[in-house]
Amino acid sequence: MDLAIILQAALSPNPDERKGAEQRLDEMQYAPQHPVSLFQIIVDNSCDMPVRQVAAIHFKNFTAKNWFPDHHNISVSHSNKQLLRDHILLFLPQLPPLLRVQLGECLKTIIHSDYPEQFPHLLEWIKHNLQDQQQVHAALLVLRILSRKYEFKSDEERTPVYHVVEETFPLLLNIFNTFVQIANPSLEVAELIKLICKIFWSSIYLEVPKLLFDQNVFSAWMVLFLNVLERPVPLEGQPADPELRKSWGWWKVKKWTVHILNRLYTRFGDLKLQNLENKAFAQMFQKHYAGKILDCYLNLLNVIRVDGYLPDRVINLVLQYLSNSISKNSMYTALQPRLDVLLFEIVFPLMCFNDNDQKLWDEDPHEYVRKGYDIIEDLYSPKTASMDFVSELIRKRGKDNLHKFIQFIVEIFKRYDEAPAEYKPFRQKDGALLAIGSLCDKLKQTEPYKSELEHMLVQHVFPEFSSPVGHLRAKAAWVAGQYAHISFSDQNNFRKALQCVVCGMRDPELPVRIDSVFALRSFVEACKDLNEIRPILPQLLDEFFKLMNEIENEDLVFTLETIVDKFGEEMAPYALGLCQNLAAAFWRCMNTAEADDEVDDPGALAAVGCLRAISTILESVSSLPQLFVQIEPTLLPIMRRMLTTDGQEVFEEILEIVSYMTFFSPTISLDMWSLWPLMMEALADWAIDFFPNILVPFDNYISRGTAHFLTCKEPDYQQSLWIMISSVMADKNVEDNDIEPAPKLIEVVFLNCKGQVDQWVEPYLRITIERLHRTEKSHLKCLLMQVIADALYYNAALTLNILQKLGVTSEIFNLWFNMLQGVKKSGVRANFKREHDKKVCCLGLTSLLALQADQLPGDALGQVFRATLDLLVAYKDQVAEAAKEEEAEDDDDMDDFQTDDEDEDGNGSDKEMGIDAEDGDEADSSKVRKLAEQVCGYENLQTTCMPILIEHRILISSVFFE
């Protein structure tokens, strides 16, 4: 069937016909000429435009998937690649914008893959077409794609872009200059200038090319950028709709110009940060341009004073530049003459509640809340940039500005209090409260303001809890939360604020309820007497879940976590209900996130928060195992679903919940055992990065469900574990860091299944020794050697027989003893640094003492004696040192089951695998040293010291974990 007909069918309103066409297209993609055929349709003017669009989309997707060499994908022949490269460049200038955009994406893939090696003539094509007025747009588009390839590259990877700059920037400068000279430029000119700006941006983002270090060249560019910045945007053609206006071509040009100037200032605004090569350029930039940009920016902001239009993103970027200028003496000096106008007539009005805020509050309160708590929105928000400017000004130049700014705020409070109800400046009061809240850190530390904070709250904030204006009620709650931690001279004021915040959770306006919840977290953290909250705890939780049913907001969950953490076991009566409500909220959030299909969707973030809150609840009731039995049915569906690929974004949080459920439940249920295969499948397929997290529940399954692990054959957990461990440890492509959990799991098996897994000792030793032979990382060597120590502890005679069978007995013991004796230049032990490492080595070594001397290689027995005593002394010293350093609070029980990501040069504190370093610690260091001295004083170790060491072996077992 003709490809064009199939593409036409793919547009059919009939779903069956459309599905059949899509299946046929999938089959046709394996034909060698398929990409060429698609391209021919794209450039065929006789085809209908919808068909050409479908062809362009399929061509773009095919190129993205198959252009890069990959044995998993369809191979595009070299001849077809060459043909397509040449013809895309040939036809790109001729295509209408809808198709040009799609081919631009294809070209992006091709350039990222092929330039410069397989696409050497691309630069010449660009240069040639930059000089052709009819082709300049296509040339700029391709140059933009090429420059963007190197935008984030550094060092040698960035080298090709310098040649591109040398060849094209002189041409770009001429084109730019020509455009700027046009008296009444069209919107098409704006598009071309925007492309030039983007090319410049990508080329200077990480490093300024040497060409621009020439002052004459750089000055020519700066003259043009400043010209664009100063030139008024044409009034004709501007859309009336604010959303369309900010995306209008000439405002986009303005935005990209400000982007470039800000980037140059960020890179070269501080002479102290420059290397010698850049210092002269930075000095030139500071001397000739930093101040000019400042003046241009202040002039640009002046339109705000007369209610003129400036896009939010431009305002945000300009205020970022001004904020960065405050700390630099020369720039601050230049700013000072205009500072009061800037601060009081531009920046402060931007902090106030405005018409757009009111419109959003009334029409879409959910969106109002989302924007208020979205850090991405902060990048575009003039209000956030204004808050940052004021905070930076007061922080860096507070001596000059704090008093006058506070006086300005006090005057607003005064005018507000004196005005009749119908004339009160509600919006200015909102801005003043925002300013006070933003400066809380400074005001809490600075007299005389510090002493007046409680009075300020009582007089100017608390009354707004009952304001008829919703945004002031919300702002009052937020400000109260900012100051919840101050020392109240009258606890009734703290109590009143808390009560007002709690009442705010029932406010008819959603933003007020959310800001109240946000503030409540601070009050719960600051509350010294939980009796203030305890009586209303059930009511609080009800309000929480009403809100969670209404909106997906992670700050809600953060506050809930704070309450749970604060009340601990007192949450037990509510634990089941909390988990049920959080589970329901989680499913709602996931459904929203899947529908929106955005990584940073608030539903996805709130879903993660729900899981974290569930973990916090489980931790708080960890001493009540029967609760886990009740909670399990609620959480099981979440665990089952999210341990598959559906849960990749929340996998770590899910594994934490599985760890709690398998550790604190009275027993591990069969339903919980059903999760084992899911984790194994994930680990084998895509979850190797989560191996340390998966280790924890696997440890729990084996150590707490040992009988089921050993006896169950459907599925066979022992076989499943072996397949996974052997696969990971044998894989030469898996880095040493990534397999560290594998030897730890072997240890769990040997320690918990003593005498019951003889058939697995040889396979595990064999794979351990094979990996040991090619391991370079010292920490992994220690873990692998500990597997051998664990095997000796499990059954010394069996282990020695296996080592002899493998012909590695002497090699292993020599390596072990050398590692035990290894020290760094500082004198600290080079290997087996954790308490747990020393315990395992001691148990392995002392297990050899029960054997006949002739079963050990060479003089190993004497070395065993000395190594054991050295380890015991080192272990006891380490425990004593750790006891001195330990803080008052006890470590959480689950910490003993967490994997260790400790730095190898750390102090080696033992926090791993459920083995408590303090268990059975009856013998003190002096007794061990006395034993060591006693043994070392005998000449005949083998005959005289045996009784002492046998006694010592019993002591070791009791001290550790027998």
Short mmCIF file of C-alpha atoms in Angstrom, two decimals, residues 5-23:
data_model
loop_
_atom_site.label_atom_id
_atom_site.label_comp_id
_atom_site.label_asym_id
_atom_site.label_seq_id
_atom_site.Cartn_x
_atom_site.Cartn_y
_atom_site.Cartn_z
CA ILE A 5 -2.46 6.53 1.83
CA ILE A 6 -1.44 4.87 5.11
CA LEU A 7 -0.51 8.27 6.58
CA GLN A 8 -3.89 9.61 5.46
CA ALA A 9 -5.58 6.66 7.19
CA ALA A 10 -3.65 7.50 10.39
CA LEU A 11 -5.71 10.73 10.48
CA SER A 12 -9.03 8.89 10.15
CA PRO A 13 -11.76 9.65 12.73
CA ASN A 14 -12.51 5.91 12.66
CA PRO A 15 -10.47 4.42 15.53
CA ASP A 16 -10.19 0.98 13.91
CA GLU A 17 -8.93 2.45 10.65
CA ARG A 18 -6.53 4.70 12.53
CA LYS A 19 -5.20 1.83 14.65
CA GLY A 20 -4.69 -0.34 11.56
CA ALA A 21 -2.75 2.44 9.84
CA GLU A 22 -0.52 2.92 12.89
CA GLN A 23 0.22 -0.80 13.03
#
